[in-house]
Coordinates of C-alpha atoms in Angstrom, one line a residue:
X32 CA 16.0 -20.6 -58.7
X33 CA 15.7 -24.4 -57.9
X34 CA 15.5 -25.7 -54.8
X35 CA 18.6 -27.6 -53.7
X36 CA 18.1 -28.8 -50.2
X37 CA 16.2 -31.9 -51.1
X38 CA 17.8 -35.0 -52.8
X39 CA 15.0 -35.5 -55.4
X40 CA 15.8 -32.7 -56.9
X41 CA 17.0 -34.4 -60.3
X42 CA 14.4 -36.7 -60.4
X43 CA 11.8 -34.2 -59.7
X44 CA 12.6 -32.3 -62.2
X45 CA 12.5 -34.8 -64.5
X46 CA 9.2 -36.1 -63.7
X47 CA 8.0 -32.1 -63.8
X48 CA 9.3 -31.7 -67.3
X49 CA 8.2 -35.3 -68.2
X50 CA 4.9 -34.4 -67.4
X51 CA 4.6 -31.1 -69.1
X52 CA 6.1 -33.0 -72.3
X53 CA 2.9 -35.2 -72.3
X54 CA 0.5 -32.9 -70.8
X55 CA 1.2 -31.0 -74.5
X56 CA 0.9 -34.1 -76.2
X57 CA -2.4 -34.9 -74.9
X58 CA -3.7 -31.9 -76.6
X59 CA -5.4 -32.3 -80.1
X60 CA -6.0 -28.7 -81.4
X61 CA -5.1 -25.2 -80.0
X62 CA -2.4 -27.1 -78.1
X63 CA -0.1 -24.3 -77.6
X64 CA -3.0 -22.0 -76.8
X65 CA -3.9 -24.8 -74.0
X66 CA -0.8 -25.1 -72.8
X67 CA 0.0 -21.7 -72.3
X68 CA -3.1 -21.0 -70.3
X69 CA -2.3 -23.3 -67.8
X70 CA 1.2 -21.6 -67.1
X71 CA -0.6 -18.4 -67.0
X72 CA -2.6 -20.4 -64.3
X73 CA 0.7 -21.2 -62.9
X74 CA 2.1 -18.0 -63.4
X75 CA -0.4 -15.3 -62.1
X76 CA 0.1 -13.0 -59.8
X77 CA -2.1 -13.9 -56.6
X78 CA -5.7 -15.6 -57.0
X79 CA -7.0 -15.7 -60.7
X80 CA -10.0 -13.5 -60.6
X81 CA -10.3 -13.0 -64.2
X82 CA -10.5 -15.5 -67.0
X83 CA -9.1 -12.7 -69.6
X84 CA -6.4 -11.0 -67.4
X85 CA -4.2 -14.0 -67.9
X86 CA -3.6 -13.0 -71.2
X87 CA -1.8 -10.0 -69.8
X88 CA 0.7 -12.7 -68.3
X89 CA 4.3 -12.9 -69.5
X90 CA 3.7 -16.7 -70.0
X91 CA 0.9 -16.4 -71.9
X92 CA 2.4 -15.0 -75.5
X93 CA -0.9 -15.0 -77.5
X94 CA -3.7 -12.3 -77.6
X95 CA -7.6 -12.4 -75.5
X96 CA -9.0 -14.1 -78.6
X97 CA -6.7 -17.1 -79.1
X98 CA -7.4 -17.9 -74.9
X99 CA -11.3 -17.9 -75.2
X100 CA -10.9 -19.7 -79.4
X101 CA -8.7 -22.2 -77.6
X102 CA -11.6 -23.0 -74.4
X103 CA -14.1 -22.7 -76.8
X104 CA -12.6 -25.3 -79.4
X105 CA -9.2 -26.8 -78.4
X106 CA -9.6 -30.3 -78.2
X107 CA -8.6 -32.8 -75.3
X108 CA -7.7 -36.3 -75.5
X109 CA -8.8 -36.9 -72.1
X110 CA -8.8 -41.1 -72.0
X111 CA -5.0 -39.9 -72.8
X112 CA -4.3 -37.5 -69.7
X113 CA -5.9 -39.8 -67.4
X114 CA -3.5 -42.6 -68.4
X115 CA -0.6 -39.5 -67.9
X116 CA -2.0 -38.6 -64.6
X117 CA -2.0 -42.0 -63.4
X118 CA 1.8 -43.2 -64.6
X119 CA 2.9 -40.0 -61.8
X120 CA 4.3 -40.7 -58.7
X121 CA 0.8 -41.9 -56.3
X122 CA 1.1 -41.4 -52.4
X123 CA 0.8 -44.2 -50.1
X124 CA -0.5 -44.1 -46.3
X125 CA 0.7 -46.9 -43.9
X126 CA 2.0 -50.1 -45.0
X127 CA 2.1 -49.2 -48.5
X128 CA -1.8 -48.6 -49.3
X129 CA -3.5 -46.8 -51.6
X130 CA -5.9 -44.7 -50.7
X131 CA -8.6 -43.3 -52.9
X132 CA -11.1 -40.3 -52.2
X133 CA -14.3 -39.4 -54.2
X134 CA -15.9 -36.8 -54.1
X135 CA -18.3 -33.9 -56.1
X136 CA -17.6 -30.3 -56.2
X137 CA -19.9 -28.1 -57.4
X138 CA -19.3 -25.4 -60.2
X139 CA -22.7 -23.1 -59.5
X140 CA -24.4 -21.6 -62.3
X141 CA -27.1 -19.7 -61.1
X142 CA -27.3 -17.6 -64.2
X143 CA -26.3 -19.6 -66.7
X144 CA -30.4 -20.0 -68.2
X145 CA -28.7 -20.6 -71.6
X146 CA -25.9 -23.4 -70.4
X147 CA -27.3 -26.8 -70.6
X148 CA -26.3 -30.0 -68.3
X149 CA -26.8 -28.1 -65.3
X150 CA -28.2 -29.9 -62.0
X151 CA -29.7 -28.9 -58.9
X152 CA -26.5 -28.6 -56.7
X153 CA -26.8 -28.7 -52.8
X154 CA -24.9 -25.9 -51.3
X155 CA -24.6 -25.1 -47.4
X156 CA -25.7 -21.6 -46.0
X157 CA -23.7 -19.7 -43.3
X158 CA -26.2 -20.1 -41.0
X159 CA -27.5 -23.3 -39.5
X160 CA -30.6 -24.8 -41.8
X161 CA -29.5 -22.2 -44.7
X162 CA -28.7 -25.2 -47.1
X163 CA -30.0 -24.1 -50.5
X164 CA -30.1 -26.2 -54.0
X165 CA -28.5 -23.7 -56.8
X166 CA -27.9 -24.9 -60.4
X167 CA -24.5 -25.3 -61.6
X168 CA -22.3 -28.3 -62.6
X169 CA -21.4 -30.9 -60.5
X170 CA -17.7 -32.8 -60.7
X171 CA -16.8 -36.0 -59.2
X172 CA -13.5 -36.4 -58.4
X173 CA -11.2 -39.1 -57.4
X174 CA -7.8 -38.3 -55.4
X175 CA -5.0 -40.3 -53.7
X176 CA -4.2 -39.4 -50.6
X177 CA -1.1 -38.7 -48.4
X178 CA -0.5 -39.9 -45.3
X179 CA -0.4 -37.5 -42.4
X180 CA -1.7 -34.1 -41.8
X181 CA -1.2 -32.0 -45.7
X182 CA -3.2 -30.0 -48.2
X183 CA -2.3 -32.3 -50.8
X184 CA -3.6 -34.5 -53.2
X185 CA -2.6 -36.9 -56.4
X186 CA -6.1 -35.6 -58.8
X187 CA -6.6 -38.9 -61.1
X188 CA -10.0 -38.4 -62.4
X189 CA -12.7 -36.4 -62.6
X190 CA -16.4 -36.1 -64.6
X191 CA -19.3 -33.8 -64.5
X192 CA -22.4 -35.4 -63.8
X193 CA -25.5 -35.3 -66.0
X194 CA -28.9 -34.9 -66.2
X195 CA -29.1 -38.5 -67.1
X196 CA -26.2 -39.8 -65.1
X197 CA -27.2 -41.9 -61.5
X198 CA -24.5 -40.9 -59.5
X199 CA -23.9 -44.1 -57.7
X200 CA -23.6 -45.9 -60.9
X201 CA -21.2 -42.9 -61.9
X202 CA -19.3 -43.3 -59.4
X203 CA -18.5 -47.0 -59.4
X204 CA -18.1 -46.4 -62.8
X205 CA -15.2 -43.7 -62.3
X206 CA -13.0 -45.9 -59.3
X207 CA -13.3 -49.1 -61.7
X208 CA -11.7 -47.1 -64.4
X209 CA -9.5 -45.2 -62.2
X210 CA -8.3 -49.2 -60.3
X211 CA -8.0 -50.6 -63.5
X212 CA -5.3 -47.8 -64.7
X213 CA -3.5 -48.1 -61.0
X214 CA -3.1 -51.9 -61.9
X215 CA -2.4 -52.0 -65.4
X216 CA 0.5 -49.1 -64.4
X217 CA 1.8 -51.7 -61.8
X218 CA 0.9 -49.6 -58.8
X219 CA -0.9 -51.9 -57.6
X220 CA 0.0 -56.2 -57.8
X221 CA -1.0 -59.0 -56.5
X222 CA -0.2 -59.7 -52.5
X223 CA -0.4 -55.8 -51.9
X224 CA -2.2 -54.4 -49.4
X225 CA -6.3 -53.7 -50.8
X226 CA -6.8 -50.6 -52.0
X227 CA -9.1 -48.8 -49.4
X228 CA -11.5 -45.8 -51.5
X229 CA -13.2 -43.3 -49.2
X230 CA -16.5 -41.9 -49.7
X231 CA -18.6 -39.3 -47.7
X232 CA -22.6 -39.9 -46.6
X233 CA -23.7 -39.0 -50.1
X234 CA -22.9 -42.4 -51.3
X235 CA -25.0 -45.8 -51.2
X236 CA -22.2 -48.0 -49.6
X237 CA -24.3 -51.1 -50.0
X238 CA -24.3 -50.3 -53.5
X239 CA -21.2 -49.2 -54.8
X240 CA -20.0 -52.7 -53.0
X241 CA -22.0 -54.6 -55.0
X242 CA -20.5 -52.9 -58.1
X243 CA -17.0 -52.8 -57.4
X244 CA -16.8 -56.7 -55.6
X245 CA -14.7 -58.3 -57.9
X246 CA -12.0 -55.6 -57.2
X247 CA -9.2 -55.4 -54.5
X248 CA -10.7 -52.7 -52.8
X249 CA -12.2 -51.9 -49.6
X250 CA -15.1 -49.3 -49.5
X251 CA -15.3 -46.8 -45.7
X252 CA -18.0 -44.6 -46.6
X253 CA -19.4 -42.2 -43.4
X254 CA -23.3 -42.7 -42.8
X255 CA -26.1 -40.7 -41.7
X256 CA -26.8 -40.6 -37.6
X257 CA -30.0 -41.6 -38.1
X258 CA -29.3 -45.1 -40.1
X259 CA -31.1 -48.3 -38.9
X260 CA -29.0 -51.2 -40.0
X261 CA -30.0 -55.4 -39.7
X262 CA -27.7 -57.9 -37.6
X263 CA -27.3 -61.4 -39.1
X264 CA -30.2 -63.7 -39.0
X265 CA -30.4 -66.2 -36.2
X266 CA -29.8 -69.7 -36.8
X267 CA -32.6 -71.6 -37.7
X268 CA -33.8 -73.9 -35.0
X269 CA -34.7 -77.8 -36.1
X270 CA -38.5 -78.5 -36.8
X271 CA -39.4 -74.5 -37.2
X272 CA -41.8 -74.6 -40.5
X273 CA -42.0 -71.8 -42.8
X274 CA -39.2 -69.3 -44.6
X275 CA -36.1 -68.6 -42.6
X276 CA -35.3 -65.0 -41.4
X277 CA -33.2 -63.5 -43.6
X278 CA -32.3 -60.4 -41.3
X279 CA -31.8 -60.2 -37.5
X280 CA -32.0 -57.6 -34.7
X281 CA -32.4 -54.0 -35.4
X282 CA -29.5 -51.9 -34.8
X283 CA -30.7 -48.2 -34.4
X284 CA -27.9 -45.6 -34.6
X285 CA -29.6 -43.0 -32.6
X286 CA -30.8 -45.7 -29.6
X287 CA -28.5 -47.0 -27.5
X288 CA -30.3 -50.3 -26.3
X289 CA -30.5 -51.5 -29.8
X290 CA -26.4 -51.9 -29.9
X291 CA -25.0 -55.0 -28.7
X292 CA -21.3 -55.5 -27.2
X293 CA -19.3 -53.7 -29.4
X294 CA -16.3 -56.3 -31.0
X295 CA -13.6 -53.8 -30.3
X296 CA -14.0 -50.7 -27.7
X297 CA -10.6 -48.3 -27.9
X298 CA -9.4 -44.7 -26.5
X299 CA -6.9 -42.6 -28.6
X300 CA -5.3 -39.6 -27.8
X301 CA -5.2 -36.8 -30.5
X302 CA -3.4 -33.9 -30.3
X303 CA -6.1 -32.0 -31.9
X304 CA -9.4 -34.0 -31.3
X305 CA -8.4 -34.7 -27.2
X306 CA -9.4 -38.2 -26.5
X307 CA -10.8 -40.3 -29.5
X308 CA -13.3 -43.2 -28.3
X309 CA -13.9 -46.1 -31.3
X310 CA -16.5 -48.8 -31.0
X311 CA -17.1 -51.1 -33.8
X312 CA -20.0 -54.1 -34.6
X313 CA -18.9 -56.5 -37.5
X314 CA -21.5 -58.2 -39.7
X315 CA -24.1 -55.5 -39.9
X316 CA -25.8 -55.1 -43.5
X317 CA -28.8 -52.8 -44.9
X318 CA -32.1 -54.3 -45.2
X319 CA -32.4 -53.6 -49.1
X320 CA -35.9 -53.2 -50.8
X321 CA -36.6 -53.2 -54.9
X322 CA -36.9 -49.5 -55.3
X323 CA -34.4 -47.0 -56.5
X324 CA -31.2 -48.6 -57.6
X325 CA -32.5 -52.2 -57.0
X326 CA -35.8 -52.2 -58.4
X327 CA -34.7 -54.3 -61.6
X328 CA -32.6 -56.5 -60.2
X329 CA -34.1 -60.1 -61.0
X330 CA -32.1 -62.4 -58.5
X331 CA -32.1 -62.2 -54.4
X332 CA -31.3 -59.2 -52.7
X333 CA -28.0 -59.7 -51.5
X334 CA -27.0 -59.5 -47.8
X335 CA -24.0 -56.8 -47.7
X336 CA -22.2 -57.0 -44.3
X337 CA -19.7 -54.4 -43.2
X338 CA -18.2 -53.9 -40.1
X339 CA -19.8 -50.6 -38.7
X340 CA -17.6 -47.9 -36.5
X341 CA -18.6 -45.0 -34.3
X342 CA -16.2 -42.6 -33.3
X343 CA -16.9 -39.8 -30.4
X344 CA -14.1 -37.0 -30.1
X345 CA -13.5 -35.0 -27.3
X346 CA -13.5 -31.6 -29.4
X347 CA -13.5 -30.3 -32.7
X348 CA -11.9 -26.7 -33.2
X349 CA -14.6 -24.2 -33.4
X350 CA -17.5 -25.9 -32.6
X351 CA -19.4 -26.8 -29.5
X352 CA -20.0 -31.0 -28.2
X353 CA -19.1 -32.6 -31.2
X354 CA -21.3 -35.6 -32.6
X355 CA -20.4 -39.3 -32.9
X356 CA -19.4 -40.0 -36.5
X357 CA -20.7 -43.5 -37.9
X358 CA -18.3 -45.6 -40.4
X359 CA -19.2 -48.4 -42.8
X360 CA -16.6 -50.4 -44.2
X361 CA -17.1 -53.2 -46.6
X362 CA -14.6 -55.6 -46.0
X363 CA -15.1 -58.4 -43.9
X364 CA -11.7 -60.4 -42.9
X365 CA -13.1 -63.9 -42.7
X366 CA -16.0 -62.8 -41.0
X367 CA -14.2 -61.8 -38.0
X368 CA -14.0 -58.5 -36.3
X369 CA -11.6 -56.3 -37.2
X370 CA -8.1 -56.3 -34.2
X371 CA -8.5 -52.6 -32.2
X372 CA -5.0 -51.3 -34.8
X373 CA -7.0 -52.2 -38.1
X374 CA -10.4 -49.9 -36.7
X375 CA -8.2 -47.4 -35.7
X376 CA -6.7 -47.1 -38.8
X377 CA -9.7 -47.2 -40.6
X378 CA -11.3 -43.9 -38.8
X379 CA -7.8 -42.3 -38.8
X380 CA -7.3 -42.7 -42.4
X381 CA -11.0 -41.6 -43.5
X382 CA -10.0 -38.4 -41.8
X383 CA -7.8 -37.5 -44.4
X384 CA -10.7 -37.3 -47.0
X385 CA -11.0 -33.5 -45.8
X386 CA -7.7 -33.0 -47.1
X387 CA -9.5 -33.4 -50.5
X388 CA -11.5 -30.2 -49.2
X389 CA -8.0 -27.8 -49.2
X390 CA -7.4 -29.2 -52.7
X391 CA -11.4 -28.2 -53.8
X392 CA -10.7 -24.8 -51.8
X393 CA -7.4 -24.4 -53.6
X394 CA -8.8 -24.9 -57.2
X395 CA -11.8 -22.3 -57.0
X396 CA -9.9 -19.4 -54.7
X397 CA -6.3 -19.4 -55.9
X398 CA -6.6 -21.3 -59.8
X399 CA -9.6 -19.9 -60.1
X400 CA -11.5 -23.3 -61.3
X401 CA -15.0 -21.5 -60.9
X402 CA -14.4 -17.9 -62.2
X403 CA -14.8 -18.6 -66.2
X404 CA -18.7 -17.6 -67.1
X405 CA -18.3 -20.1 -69.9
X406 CA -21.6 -21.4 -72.0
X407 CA -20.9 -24.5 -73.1
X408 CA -20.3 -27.6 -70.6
X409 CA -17.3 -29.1 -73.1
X410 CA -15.6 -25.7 -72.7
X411 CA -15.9 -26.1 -68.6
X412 CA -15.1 -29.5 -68.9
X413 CA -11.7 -28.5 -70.7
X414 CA -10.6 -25.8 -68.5
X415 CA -11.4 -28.0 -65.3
X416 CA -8.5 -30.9 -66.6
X417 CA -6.2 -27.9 -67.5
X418 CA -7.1 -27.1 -64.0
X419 CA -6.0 -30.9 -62.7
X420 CA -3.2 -30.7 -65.2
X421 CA -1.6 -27.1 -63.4
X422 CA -2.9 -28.8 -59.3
X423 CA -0.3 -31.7 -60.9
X424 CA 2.8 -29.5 -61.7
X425 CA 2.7 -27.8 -58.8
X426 CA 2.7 -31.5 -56.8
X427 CA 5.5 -32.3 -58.8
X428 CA 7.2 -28.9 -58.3
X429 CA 7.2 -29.0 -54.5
X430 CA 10.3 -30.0 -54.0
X431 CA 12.2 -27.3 -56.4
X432 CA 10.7 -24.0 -55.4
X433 CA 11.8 -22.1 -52.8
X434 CA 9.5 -20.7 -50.3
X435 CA 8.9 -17.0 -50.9
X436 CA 7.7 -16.3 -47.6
X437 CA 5.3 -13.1 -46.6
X438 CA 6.7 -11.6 -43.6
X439 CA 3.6 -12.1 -42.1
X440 CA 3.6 -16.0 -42.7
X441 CA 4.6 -18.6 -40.5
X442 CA 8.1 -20.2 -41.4
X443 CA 8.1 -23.9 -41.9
X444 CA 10.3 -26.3 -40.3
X445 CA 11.1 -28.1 -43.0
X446 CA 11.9 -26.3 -46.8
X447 CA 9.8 -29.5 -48.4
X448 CA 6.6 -29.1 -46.8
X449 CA 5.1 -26.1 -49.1
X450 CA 1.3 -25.8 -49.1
X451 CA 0.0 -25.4 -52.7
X452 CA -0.5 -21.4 -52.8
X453 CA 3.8 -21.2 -51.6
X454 CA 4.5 -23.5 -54.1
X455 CA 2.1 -21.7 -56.9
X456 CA 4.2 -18.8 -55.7
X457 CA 7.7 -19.8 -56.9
X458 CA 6.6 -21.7 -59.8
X459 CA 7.5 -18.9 -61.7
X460 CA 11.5 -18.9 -60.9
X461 CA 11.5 -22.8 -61.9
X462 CA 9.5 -23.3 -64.9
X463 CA 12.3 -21.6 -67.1
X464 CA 14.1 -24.8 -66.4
X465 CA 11.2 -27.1 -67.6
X466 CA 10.2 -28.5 -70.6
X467 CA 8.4 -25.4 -73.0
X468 CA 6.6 -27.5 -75.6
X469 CA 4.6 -24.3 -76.8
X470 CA 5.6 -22.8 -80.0
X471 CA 6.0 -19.4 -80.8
X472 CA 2.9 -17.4 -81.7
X473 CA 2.8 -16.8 -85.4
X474 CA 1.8 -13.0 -86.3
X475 CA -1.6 -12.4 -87.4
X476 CA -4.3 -9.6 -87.8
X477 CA -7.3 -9.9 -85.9
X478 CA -10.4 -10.9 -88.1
X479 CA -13.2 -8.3 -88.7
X480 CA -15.9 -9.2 -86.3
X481 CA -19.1 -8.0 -86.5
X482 CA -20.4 -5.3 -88.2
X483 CA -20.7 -2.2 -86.7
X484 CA -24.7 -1.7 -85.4
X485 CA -25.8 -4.7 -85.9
X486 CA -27.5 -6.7 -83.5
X487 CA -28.1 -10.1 -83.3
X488 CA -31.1 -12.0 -84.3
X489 CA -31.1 -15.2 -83.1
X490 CA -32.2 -15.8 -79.5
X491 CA -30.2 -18.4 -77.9
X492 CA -32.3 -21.3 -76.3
X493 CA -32.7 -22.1 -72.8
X494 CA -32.2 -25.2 -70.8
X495 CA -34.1 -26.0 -67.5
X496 CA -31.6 -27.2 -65.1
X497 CA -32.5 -31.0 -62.8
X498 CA -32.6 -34.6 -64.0
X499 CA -34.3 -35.2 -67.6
X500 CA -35.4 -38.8 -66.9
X501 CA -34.9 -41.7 -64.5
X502 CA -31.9 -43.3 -63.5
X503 CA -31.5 -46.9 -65.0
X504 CA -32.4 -49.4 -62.1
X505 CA -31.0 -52.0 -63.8
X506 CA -28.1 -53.9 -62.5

């Protein structure tokens, strides 16, 4: 049954069906195999737990074998879905603005000594200090954002990063593409508001502003507590003989004397943080050295200013005196300090980057991203944009399923604000009135396997996970 308390109901449905019609086209081999997973996906009663019981699905039509031939050799046009995923609707936050969130997620693969590509991934105990480095896949992906409080997220992009891959370059290399498909859509012309992409401490903000400065976007990337950043040189007095400074005072994060007077000092009350103090310092850069990333690059070092923000909460749910949290954002208005609504803005948007945590937590608990124990890398590549492709319908499907409410769940006080796992729940009733692309199965008789007692003979070879080589430094 189809939702019919919200006026996009037609056009919703449209867009749903639209999509599913493209989704299939995007497919090059075992298309209807594909497809049909990702209903099953849909479909599934509670979290998937098993990649082989969604063959017992009504959705999916086809036996155990065609799922794991069609993972193991269906074929993807993925430079296709991404120019799909970006011509959906895309949320915008205040005035208008896009709002970009990258991010890696980690498929772990402890186990996995015959699956090459894996890395050294960086996983966080329960206990304080209990951060371990297991092997697995990591996956960058890029999101827009919605504005207010919501588990959702627009998925635009994603790639697993490689043993050869530098994952800042990776990254600017990802949001260019991704920006360059939001403009050449027409999401985004000229005279709108920039484009602001958000980025946690794992990121070198410096860098991926040097990489992505002839774009219309504005990088606010969270740093480390214990950063020491440069002011602006002083002014060179007449008759003084040697070089000029090319980098000012020190500006210590974790010592207070160092700061000067902040440009803009404001108190916000939050509802669920208590009272939100915001001080920011405009025209602070990195003092950059040639090693790592900018060892081979033959002209200056550039001076990167950014206006810096630190934010100090009352409270944070759960935990004890919460810690300041330290902003960098790349965009400098005319050199001049950001007004006390644009800082604000910029902290209250960059936390709604941990709404791209619900949509990580809903793809490996409910959609089961994580559970296949697949070999090949190309295989896990393929089931995590089936896995974007089914976090899409279900974005686009928001508005047409009714809530199927467990008596022990809250209600909601409006029908269209469904989390993911409500709306996964009555996707079933709608996608009868979709678009079914699939053909029929086609009857066959299973082929003979292998002989019985025989064993096989051929070891498989094993990869040692972490980087193979340097990063390219060149740039």
């Amino acid at each position: 049954m189809i939702s019919l308390h919200h006026p996009d109901t037609v056009p919703a449905l449209g867009d749903l069906s639209g999509f599913r019609e493209a989704f299939h086209q995007c497919f090059t081999a075992r298309a209807d195999a594909l497809f049909e997973l990702t209903d099953a996906a849909l479909c599934a009663e509670g979290p998937v737990t098993s990649l082989v019981e969604l063959s017992l699905t009504a959705e999916h039509r086809r036996g155990h074998g065609s799922l794991y031939d069609g993972l193991n050799r269906g074929r993807l046009d993925v430079d296709r879905l991404r120019d799909v995923l970006v011509q959906q609707p895309i949320p915008r936050c205040a005035q208008g603005r896009i709002v970009l969130a990258i991010d890696v997620s980690h498929w772990l693969r402890p186990d996995a000594n015959t699956s090459p590509g894996r890395l050294y991934c960086h996983t966080y105990g329960r206990g304080r200090g209990q951060a371990q480095m297991i092997p697995g896949w990591p996956y960058s992906f890029v999101a827009a954002l919605e504005p207010g409080r919501t588990s959702w997220t627009a998925l635009l992009d994603v790639v697993r990063l490689g043993p050869d891959d530098d994952p800042t370059h990776l990254a600017a290399s990802q949001l260019r593409a991704v920006v360059d498909r939001l403009i050449t859509v027409g999401h985004w012309r000229t005279g709108d508001p920039e484009i602001w992409i958000i980025g946690d401490s794992g990121y070198d903000a410096p860098r991926l502003s040097f990489l992505l400065a002839d774009l219309p976007v504005r990088l606010v990337v969270r740093l480390r507590s214990d950063r020491v950043l440069r002011s602006p040189a002083p002014p060179r007095q007449p008759g003084t003989l040697g070089r000029g400074l090319r980098h000012g005072a020190r500006f210590e994060f974790t010592n207070p004397d160092t700061w000067p007077t902040p440009a803009q000092d404001t108190t916000t009350d939050t509802t669920r943080y208590g009272a939100a103090h915001a001080r920011c310092w405009d025209r602070l850069h990195t003092k950059l050295t040639r090693t790592g990333a900018w060892a081979g690059h033959g002209e200056p070092l550039p001076i990167l200013h950014g206006t810096v923000i630190r934010l100090q909460v009352e409270r944070l749910p759960g935990t004890g005196t919460p810690k300041p949290l330290w902003l960098w954002c790349s965009a400098i208005e005319d050199d001049a300090a950001p007004t006390s609504e644009q800082m604000d803005r910029l902290w209250q948007t960059f936390l709604r980057r941990f709404d791209l945590e619900h949509t990580f937590r809903f793809l490996k608990q409910t959609l089961g991203w994580t559970t296949p124990r697949v070999r090949d890398p190309e295989a896990a590549d393929r089931w995590t944009w089936l896995m974007i492709a089914a976090h899409t319908q279900l974005r686009l499907a928001r508005h047409l399923v009714e809530d199927l409410r467990r008596p022990w769940e809250r209600k909601l006080t409006a029908p269209t604000r469904l989390s993911p796992v409500r709306t996964r729940r009555g996707f079933r009733t709608i996608r009868p009135a979709t678009a079914l692309p699939a053909n029929a199965p086609k009857p066959s008789r299973p082929g003979p396997g292998r002989p019985p007692g025989s064993r096989t003979t051929r070891r498989s070879r094993h990869h040692n996970p972490g980087k193979t080589r340097k990063p390219d430094t060149t740039g």
